[in-house]
PDB file of C-alpha atoms in Angstrom:
ATOM      1  CA  MET A   1     111.667 105.970 138.669  1.00 84.00           C
ATOM      2  CA  LYS A   2     112.626 105.608 135.018  1.00 94.00           C
ATOM      3  CA  ARG A   3     113.386 108.774 133.056  1.00 97.00           C
ATOM      4  CA  ILE A   4     111.916 108.916 129.539  1.00 98.00           C
ATOM      5  CA  ILE A   5     112.618 111.440 126.760  1.00 98.00           C
ATOM      6  CA  ILE A   6     110.000 111.715 124.019  1.00 98.00           C
ATOM      7  CA  SER A   7     110.105 113.350 120.596  1.00 97.00           C
ATOM      8  CA  ASN A   8     108.325 113.012 117.246  1.00 96.00           C
ATOM      9  CA  ASP A   9     108.351 114.347 113.698  1.00 90.00           C
ATOM     10  CA  ASP A  10     104.798 115.733 113.533  1.00 89.00           C
ATOM     11  CA  GLY A  11     105.534 118.603 115.908  1.00 92.00           C
ATOM     12  CA  ILE A  12     104.829 119.583 119.491  1.00 95.00           C
ATOM     13  CA  ASP A  13     101.061 119.971 118.946  1.00 94.00           C
ATOM     14  CA  SER A  14     100.350 116.525 117.473  1.00 94.00           C
ATOM     15  CA  ALA A  15      97.679 114.310 119.042  1.00 93.00           C
ATOM     16  CA  GLY A  16      99.917 111.263 118.746  1.00 94.00           C
ATOM     17  CA  LEU A  17     102.668 112.879 120.803  1.00 96.00           C
ATOM     18  CA  ARG A  18     100.195 113.838 123.526  1.00 96.00           C
ATOM     19  CA  LYS A  19      98.849 110.279 123.710  1.00 95.00           C
ATOM     20  CA  LEU A  20     102.374 108.892 123.991  1.00 97.00           C
ATOM     21  CA  VAL A  21     103.244 111.358 126.751  1.00 97.00           C
ATOM     22  CA  GLU A  22     100.025 110.667 128.688  1.00 97.00           C
ATOM     23  CA  THR A  23     100.743 106.940 128.674  1.00 97.00           C
ATOM     24  CA  ALA A  24     104.482 107.174 129.326  1.00 97.00           C
ATOM     25  CA  ARG A  25     104.023 109.360 132.407  1.00 96.00           C
ATOM     26  CA  GLU A  26     102.297 106.385 134.059  1.00 95.00           C
ATOM     27  CA  LEU A  27     105.614 104.520 133.752  1.00 96.00           C
ATOM     28  CA  GLY A  28     108.195 107.152 134.579  1.00 95.00           C
ATOM     29  CA  GLU A  29     109.391 110.757 134.585  1.00 97.00           C
ATOM     30  CA  VAL A  30     108.735 112.256 131.145  1.00 97.00           C
ATOM     31  CA  TRP A  31     110.620 114.969 129.273  1.00 98.00           C
ATOM     32  CA  VAL A  32     109.429 116.179 125.856  1.00 98.00           C
ATOM     33  CA  VAL A  33     111.703 117.711 123.226  1.00 98.00           C
ATOM     34  CA  ALA A  34     109.788 117.996 119.960  1.00 96.00           C
ATOM     35  CA  PRO A  35     110.087 119.990 116.731  1.00 95.00           C
ATOM     36  CA  ASP A  36     108.328 123.355 116.618  1.00 84.00           C
ATOM     37  CA  GLY A  37     106.550 122.266 113.420  1.00 78.00           C
ATOM     38  CA  GLN A  38     106.121 119.452 110.929  1.00 81.00           C
ATOM     39  CA  ARG A  39     109.343 117.507 110.214  1.00 81.00           C
ATOM     40  CA  SER A  40     108.109 114.348 108.484  1.00 81.00           C
ATOM     41  CA  ALA A  41     110.482 112.511 106.110  1.00 71.00           C
ATOM     42  CA  THR A  42     113.578 114.133 107.624  1.00 75.00           C
ATOM     43  CA  SER A  43     115.058 110.698 108.380  1.00 76.00           C
ATOM     44  CA  HIS A  44     118.175 110.836 110.612  1.00 81.00           C
ATOM     45  CA  SER A  45     119.309 114.262 109.417  1.00 76.00           C
ATOM     46  CA  PHE A  46     120.559 116.802 111.925  1.00 80.00           C
ATOM     47  CA  THR A  47     121.532 120.476 111.974  1.00 83.00           C
ATOM     48  CA  TYR A  48     125.207 121.426 111.817  1.00 84.00           C
ATOM     49  CA  ASN A  49     125.392 124.633 109.775  1.00 86.00           C
ATOM     50  CA  LYS A  50     123.098 126.875 111.814  1.00 89.00           C
ATOM     51  CA  LYS A  51     122.002 127.411 115.401  1.00 93.00           C
ATOM     52  CA  LEU A  52     119.193 125.472 117.052  1.00 91.00           C
ATOM     53  CA  HIS A  53     116.500 127.502 118.802  1.00 92.00           C
ATOM     54  CA  VAL A  54     115.154 125.706 121.868  1.00 94.00           C
ATOM     55  CA  LYS A  55     112.237 127.049 123.898  1.00 95.00           C
ATOM     56  CA  GLU A  56     110.565 125.742 127.052  1.00 96.00           C
ATOM     57  CA  VAL A  57     106.786 125.466 126.639  1.00 96.00           C
ATOM     58  CA  ASP A  58     103.805 124.713 128.847  1.00 95.00           C
ATOM     59  CA  TYR A  59     102.571 121.252 127.854  1.00 94.00           C
ATOM     60  CA  GLY A  60      99.590 121.374 130.202  1.00 93.00           C
ATOM     61  CA  MET A  61     100.894 118.619 132.475  1.00 95.00           C
ATOM     62  CA  ASP A  62     102.511 119.716 135.726  1.00 91.00           C
ATOM     63  CA  ASP A  63     104.812 116.707 135.878  1.00 94.00           C
ATOM     64  CA  VAL A  64     106.076 117.003 132.275  1.00 96.00           C
ATOM     65  CA  LYS A  65     108.896 119.327 131.230  1.00 96.00           C
ATOM     66  CA  ALA A  66     108.560 120.224 127.536  1.00 97.00           C
ATOM     67  CA  TYR A  67     110.634 122.055 124.935  1.00 97.00           C
ATOM     68  CA  THR A  68     110.328 122.890 121.261  1.00 96.00           C
ATOM     69  CA  CYS A  69     113.325 122.783 118.952  1.00 94.00           C
ATOM     70  CA  SER A  70     113.817 124.432 115.561  1.00 91.00           C
ATOM     71  CA  GLY A  71     115.701 121.413 114.205  1.00 88.00           C
ATOM     72  CA  THR A  72     114.943 117.857 113.157  1.00 92.00           C
ATOM     73  CA  PRO A  73     113.685 114.996 115.350  1.00 94.00           C
ATOM     74  CA  ALA A  74     117.276 113.743 115.627  1.00 93.00           C
ATOM     75  CA  ASP A  75     118.311 117.231 116.794  1.00 93.00           C
ATOM     76  CA  CYS A  76     115.577 117.113 119.430  1.00 95.00           C
ATOM     77  CA  MET A  77     116.866 113.844 120.845  1.00 96.00           C
ATOM     78  CA  ARG A  78     120.475 114.947 120.691  1.00 96.00           C
ATOM     79  CA  VAL A  79     120.055 118.334 122.392  1.00 95.00           C
ATOM     80  CA  GLY A  80     117.645 116.824 124.916  1.00 97.00           C
ATOM     81  CA  ILE A  81     119.945 114.009 125.975  1.00 97.00           C
ATOM     82  CA  LEU A  82     123.176 115.993 125.875  1.00 96.00           C
ATOM     83  CA  LYS A  83     121.991 119.362 127.226  1.00 95.00           C
ATOM     84  CA  LEU A  84     118.429 119.670 128.540  1.00 96.00           C
ATOM     85  CA  LEU A  85     117.867 116.671 130.791  1.00 97.00           C
ATOM     86  CA  PRO A  86     119.597 116.823 134.190  1.00 94.00           C
ATOM     87  CA  GLU A  87     120.682 113.183 133.825  1.00 94.00           C
ATOM     88  CA  ARG A  88     120.742 110.699 130.975  1.00 96.00           C
ATOM     89  CA  PRO A  89     117.336 109.131 130.294  1.00 97.00           C
ATOM     90  CA  ASP A  90     116.725 105.417 130.667  1.00 97.00           C
ATOM     91  CA  PHE A  91     114.487 105.273 127.592  1.00 98.00           C
ATOM     92  CA  ALA A  92     113.702 107.300 124.487  1.00 98.00           C
ATOM     93  CA  PHE A  93     110.335 107.175 122.680  1.00 98.00           C
ATOM     94  CA  ALA A  94     109.267 108.768 119.405  1.00 97.00           C
ATOM     95  CA  GLY A  95     105.745 109.171 117.993  1.00 86.00           C
ATOM     96  CA  ILE A  96     103.017 108.324 117.887  1.00 95.00           C
ATOM     97  CA  ASN A  97     103.632 109.098 114.219  1.00 93.00           C
ATOM     98  CA  ASN A  98     100.665 110.040 112.051  1.00 91.00           C
ATOM     99  CA  GLY A  99     101.011 107.179 109.564  1.00 88.00           C
ATOM    100  CA  PRO A 100     102.801 103.825 109.530  1.00 89.00           C
ATOM    101  CA  ASN A 101     106.588 103.427 109.549  1.00 91.00           C
ATOM    102  CA  ILE A 102     107.111 100.003 108.050  1.00 89.00           C
ATOM    103  CA  SER A 103     109.007  98.304 105.247  1.00 84.00           C
ATOM    104  CA  TRP A 104     111.447 100.477 103.285  1.00 80.00           C
ATOM    105  CA  ASP A 105     109.560 103.574 104.433  1.00 80.00           C
ATOM    106  CA  ILE A 106     111.425 103.570 107.755  1.00 87.00           C
ATOM    107  CA  GLN A 107     114.570 104.915 106.074  1.00 87.00           C
ATOM    108  CA  TYR A 108     112.742 108.222 105.412  1.00 85.00           C
ATOM    109  CA  SER A 109     111.006 108.459 108.778  1.00 88.00           C
ATOM    110  CA  GLY A 110     111.822 111.306 111.134  1.00 88.00           C
ATOM    111  CA  THR A 111     110.188 109.280 113.904  1.00 94.00           C
ATOM    112  CA  VAL A 112     112.563 106.379 113.382  1.00 94.00           C
ATOM    113  CA  GLY A 113     115.426 108.833 112.819  1.00 93.00           C
ATOM    114  CA  ALA A 114     114.813 110.330 116.272  1.00 95.00           C
ATOM    115  CA  VAL A 115     115.214 107.015 118.067  1.00 96.00           C
ATOM    116  CA  MET A 116     118.100 106.005 115.839  1.00 94.00           C
ATOM    117  CA  GLU A 117     119.867 109.055 117.278  1.00 94.00           C
ATOM    118  CA  SER A 118     118.953 108.235 120.877  1.00 95.00           C
ATOM    119  CA  ARG A 119     120.101 104.632 120.360  1.00 95.00           C
ATOM    120  CA  PHE A 120     123.356 105.954 118.904  1.00 93.00           C
ATOM    121  CA  LEU A 121     123.741 107.920 122.150  1.00 95.00           C
ATOM    122  CA  GLY A 122     123.312 104.746 124.182  1.00 94.00           C
ATOM    123  CA  ILE A 123     119.614 104.928 125.156  1.00 96.00           C
ATOM    124  CA  GLU A 124     117.119 102.068 124.823  1.00 96.00           C
ATOM    125  CA  SER A 125     114.679 103.387 122.218  1.00 97.00           C
ATOM    126  CA  ILE A 126     111.193 102.721 120.818  1.00 98.00           C
ATOM    127  CA  ALA A 127     109.371 104.189 117.790  1.00 97.00           C
ATOM    128  CA  PHE A 128     105.545 104.212 117.711  1.00 97.00           C
ATOM    129  CA  SER A 129     103.457 104.799 114.580  1.00 96.00           C
ATOM    130  CA  ALA A 130      99.804 104.589 113.510  1.00 92.00           C
ATOM    131  CA  GLN A 131      97.171 106.028 111.233  1.00 76.00           C
ATOM    132  CA  TYR A 132      96.246 107.843 114.411  1.00 63.00           C
ATOM    133  CA  GLU A 133      92.621 108.886 113.899  1.00 69.00           C
ATOM    134  CA  SER A 134      91.544 105.384 112.794  1.00 69.00           C
ATOM    135  CA  SER A 135      93.683 103.443 115.312  1.00 82.00           C
ATOM    136  CA  GLY A 136      92.656 105.156 118.544  1.00 88.00           C
ATOM    137  CA  GLU A 137      90.864 102.241 120.195  1.00 93.00           C
ATOM    138  CA  ILE A 138      93.716  99.863 119.403  1.00 95.00           C
ATOM    139  CA  ILE A 139      96.265 102.310 120.796  1.00 95.00           C
ATOM    140  CA  ASP A 140      94.211 102.672 123.976  1.00 95.00           C
ATOM    141  CA  ARG A 141      94.034  98.891 124.331  1.00 96.00           C
ATOM    142  CA  TYR A 142      97.654  97.926 123.661  1.00 97.00           C
ATOM    143  CA  LEU A 143      99.998 100.919 124.016  1.00 97.00           C
ATOM    144  CA  LYS A 144     100.844 100.710 127.722  1.00 97.00           C
ATOM    145  CA  ASP A 145     101.263  96.934 127.650  1.00 97.00           C
ATOM    146  CA  ILE A 146     103.619  97.115 124.668  1.00 98.00           C
ATOM    147  CA  MET A 147     105.590  99.919 126.321  1.00 97.00           C
ATOM    148  CA  ASN A 148     106.036  97.817 129.452  1.00 96.00           C
ATOM    149  CA  LYS A 149     107.127  94.734 127.541  1.00 97.00           C
ATOM    150  CA  CYS A 150     109.599  96.607 125.331  1.00 97.00           C
ATOM    151  CA  MET A 151     111.069  98.394 128.340  1.00 96.00           C
ATOM    152  CA  SER A 152     111.553  95.026 130.071  1.00 95.00           C
ATOM    153  CA  ARG A 153     113.332  93.525 127.052  1.00 95.00           C
ATOM    154  CA  PRO A 154     116.420  95.702 126.449  1.00 91.00           C
ATOM    155  CA  LEU A 155     117.912  95.271 122.999  1.00 92.00           C
ATOM    156  CA  GLY A 156     121.331  96.739 123.644  1.00 82.00           C
ATOM    157  CA  ALA A 157     123.579  98.509 121.166  1.00 84.00           C
ATOM    158  CA  GLY A 158     122.536  98.753 117.563  1.00 89.00           C
ATOM    159  CA  LYS A 159     118.798  98.009 117.702  1.00 94.00           C
ATOM    160  CA  ILE A 160     115.543  99.855 118.326  1.00 95.00           C
ATOM    161  CA  TRP A 161     111.978  98.655 118.817  1.00 97.00           C
ATOM    162  CA  ASN A 162     109.561  99.655 116.041  1.00 97.00           C
ATOM    163  CA  VAL A 163     105.832  99.493 116.884  1.00 98.00           C
ATOM    164  CA  ASN A 164     103.029 100.018 114.344  1.00 96.00           C
ATOM    165  CA  PHE A 165      99.277  99.992 115.008  1.00 96.00           C
ATOM    166  CA  PRO A 166      96.883  98.912 112.227  1.00 94.00           C
ATOM    167  CA  SER A 167      94.208 101.152 110.753  1.00 90.00           C
ATOM    168  CA  CYS A 168      91.046  99.326 111.803  1.00 92.00           C
ATOM    169  CA  SER A 169      88.560  99.078 114.656  1.00 92.00           C
ATOM    170  CA  LEU A 170      89.413  97.300 117.904  1.00 94.00           C
ATOM    171  CA  GLU A 171      86.965  94.546 116.957  1.00 94.00           C
ATOM    172  CA  GLU A 172      88.791  93.986 113.664  1.00 95.00           C
ATOM    173  CA  CYS A 173      92.254  93.957 115.278  1.00 95.00           C
ATOM    174  CA  GLU A 174      93.682  90.431 115.546  1.00 96.00           C
ATOM    175  CA  GLY A 175      96.074  91.214 118.408  1.00 96.00           C
ATOM    176  CA  VAL A 176      99.839  91.801 118.605  1.00 97.00           C
ATOM    177  CA  LEU A 177     102.572  90.062 116.624  1.00 97.00           C
ATOM    178  CA  TRP A 178     106.078  90.300 118.067  1.00 97.00           C
ATOM    179  CA  ASP A 179     109.495  89.897 116.432  1.00 94.00           C
ATOM    180  CA  ARG A 180     108.339  91.086 113.021  1.00 95.00           C
ATOM    181  CA  THR A 181     111.104  91.627 110.483  1.00 91.00           C
ATOM    182  CA  VAL A 182     111.318  94.707 108.281  1.00 89.00           C
ATOM    183  CA  SER A 183     109.570  93.986 104.990  1.00 87.00           C
ATOM    184  CA  THR A 184     111.612  94.325 101.811  1.00 82.00           C
ATOM    185  CA  ASP A 185     108.453  94.274  99.700  1.00 76.00           C
ATOM    186  CA  ASN A 186     107.469  97.431  97.876  1.00 72.00           C
ATOM    187  CA  PHE A 187     105.202  99.425 100.180  1.00 67.00           C
ATOM    188  CA  TYR A 188     105.014 102.714  98.324  1.00 65.00           C
ATOM    189  CA  VAL A 189     104.670 102.986  94.560  1.00 65.00           C
ATOM    190  CA  ASP A 190     105.868 106.496  93.750  1.00 63.00           C
ATOM    191  CA  ASP A 191     105.861 108.629  90.642  1.00 60.00           C
ATOM    192  CA  TYR A 192     106.017 112.299  89.731  1.00 66.00           C
ATOM    193  CA  ARG A 193     103.448 114.495  88.019  1.00 72.00           C
ATOM    194  CA  GLU A 194     105.019 116.861  85.511  1.00 71.00           C
ATOM    195  CA  ILE A 195     103.705 120.424  85.584  1.00 74.00           C
ATOM    196  CA  LEU A 196     104.713 122.794  82.773  1.00 71.00           C
ATOM    197  CA  GLN A 197     104.356 126.460  83.661  1.00 73.00           C
ATOM    198  CA  ASP A 198     105.988 129.577  82.206  1.00 73.00           C
ATOM    199  CA  ASN A 199     108.485 127.473  80.247  1.00 71.00           C
ATOM    200  CA  GLU A 200     109.613 125.743  83.428  1.00 75.00           C
ATOM    201  CA  ILE A 201     108.895 122.222  84.605  1.00 76.00           C
ATOM    202  CA  ASP A 202     107.864 121.401  88.179  1.00 74.00           C
ATOM    203  CA  TYR A 203     107.522 117.875  89.532  1.00 68.00           C
ATOM    204  CA  GLU A 204     105.010 116.905  92.185  1.00 68.00           C
ATOM    205  CA  ILE A 205     105.343 113.520  93.881  1.00 65.00           C
ATOM    206  CA  ILE A 206     102.445 111.066  93.703  1.00 63.00           C
ATOM    207  CA  VAL A 207     102.422 108.451  96.443  1.00 61.00           C
ATOM    208  CA  GLY A 208     100.480 105.206  96.215  1.00 61.00           C
ATOM    209  CA  ARG A 209     100.595 102.045  98.343  1.00 62.00           C
ATOM    210  CA  ARG A 210     100.897  98.437  97.320  1.00 61.00           C
ATOM    211  CA  TRP A 211      99.386  96.184  99.973  1.00 65.00           C
ATOM    212  CA  GLU A 212     101.325  92.976  99.373  1.00 72.00           C
ATOM    213  CA  ALA A 213     103.913  91.537 101.747  1.00 75.00           C
ATOM    214  CA  THR A 214     105.835  88.479 102.872  1.00 85.00           C
ATOM    215  CA  GLU A 215     104.737  86.497 105.928  1.00 86.00           C
ATOM    216  CA  GLY A 216     106.506  87.363 109.175  1.00 89.00           C
ATOM    217  CA  THR A 217     107.105  91.001 108.237  1.00 92.00           C
ATOM    218  CA  ASP A 218     105.870  94.272 109.708  1.00 91.00           C
ATOM    219  CA  LEU A 219     103.929  95.116 106.549  1.00 91.00           C
ATOM    220  CA  ARG A 220     102.214  91.726 106.489  1.00 93.00           C
ATOM    221  CA  ALA A 221     101.137  92.196 110.117  1.00 94.00           C
ATOM    222  CA  ILE A 222      99.564  95.576 109.367  1.00 92.00           C
ATOM    223  CA  ILE A 223      97.796  94.241 106.266  1.00 91.00           C
ATOM    224  CA  ASP A 224      96.301  91.464 108.406  1.00 94.00           C
ATOM    225  CA  ASN A 225      95.146  93.941 111.110  1.00 94.00           C
ATOM    226  CA  TYR A 226      97.738  93.035 113.741  1.00 96.00           C
ATOM    227  CA  VAL A 227      99.822  95.395 115.837  1.00 97.00           C
ATOM    228  CA  SER A 228     103.373  94.906 114.571  1.00 97.00           C
ATOM    229  CA  VAL A 229     106.295  94.930 117.031  1.00 97.00           C
ATOM    230  CA  GLY A 230     109.756  94.345 115.638  1.00 96.00           C
ATOM    231  CA  THR A 231     113.317  95.567 115.725  1.00 95.00           C
ATOM    232  CA  VAL A 232     115.349  97.728 113.380  1.00 93.00           C
ATOM    233  CA  THR A 233     119.117  97.614 113.258  1.00 87.00           C
ATOM    234  CA  ASN A 234     121.003 100.860 113.777  1.00 69.00           C
ATOM    235  CA  LEU A 235     124.604 101.573 112.859  1.00 55.00           C
ATOM    236  CA  GLN A 236     126.581 101.778 116.091  1.00 47.00           C
TER     237      GLN A 236
END
């Protein structure tokens, strides 16, 4: 039986994580090591100047061993693989993130950062992302099949699978597009709102999205209501 470690950046209580665990346990032995709270946009950062607090928790599934970690998603993968699991896992999953991880946005993603760390440690790794509440039917339809196919197509050193589900109904979904490249088109259009208060200036980020993309990319697939499956290159 394959051993699978799963983490995320939305925290141990996220619905996307639970869905990923429920599906993955049909394919192997599942271990969960997830942050104890929200860790979005932490990228591949990890903790080196303070202790990590790790706690075993009841995940409500008798066959799933679960832990929370006070650090980042990358910390979760690292401490899980190096210390918590009795043997090295065969696969590492992260997600299902609440929101897409496509185009340039992947460099900020804690979800992608988690599997970048597991890939760095020599584990075949897959990131899963979606606008979860509006992609549920599509996830139910395609998640297990995509898991199986990715697990049967090892990428080897330096690459991870990156899977994104579109935000539409199952009827509107056009299917799955494989081998999507990472879009270099502008996905987010960011700015800052200036707030003057008590002679001090605060800046609050404003995030918008530009839905334009080149054919063959992950962003183009999502715009066209396809599930996007592609690879991302890691430094290894």
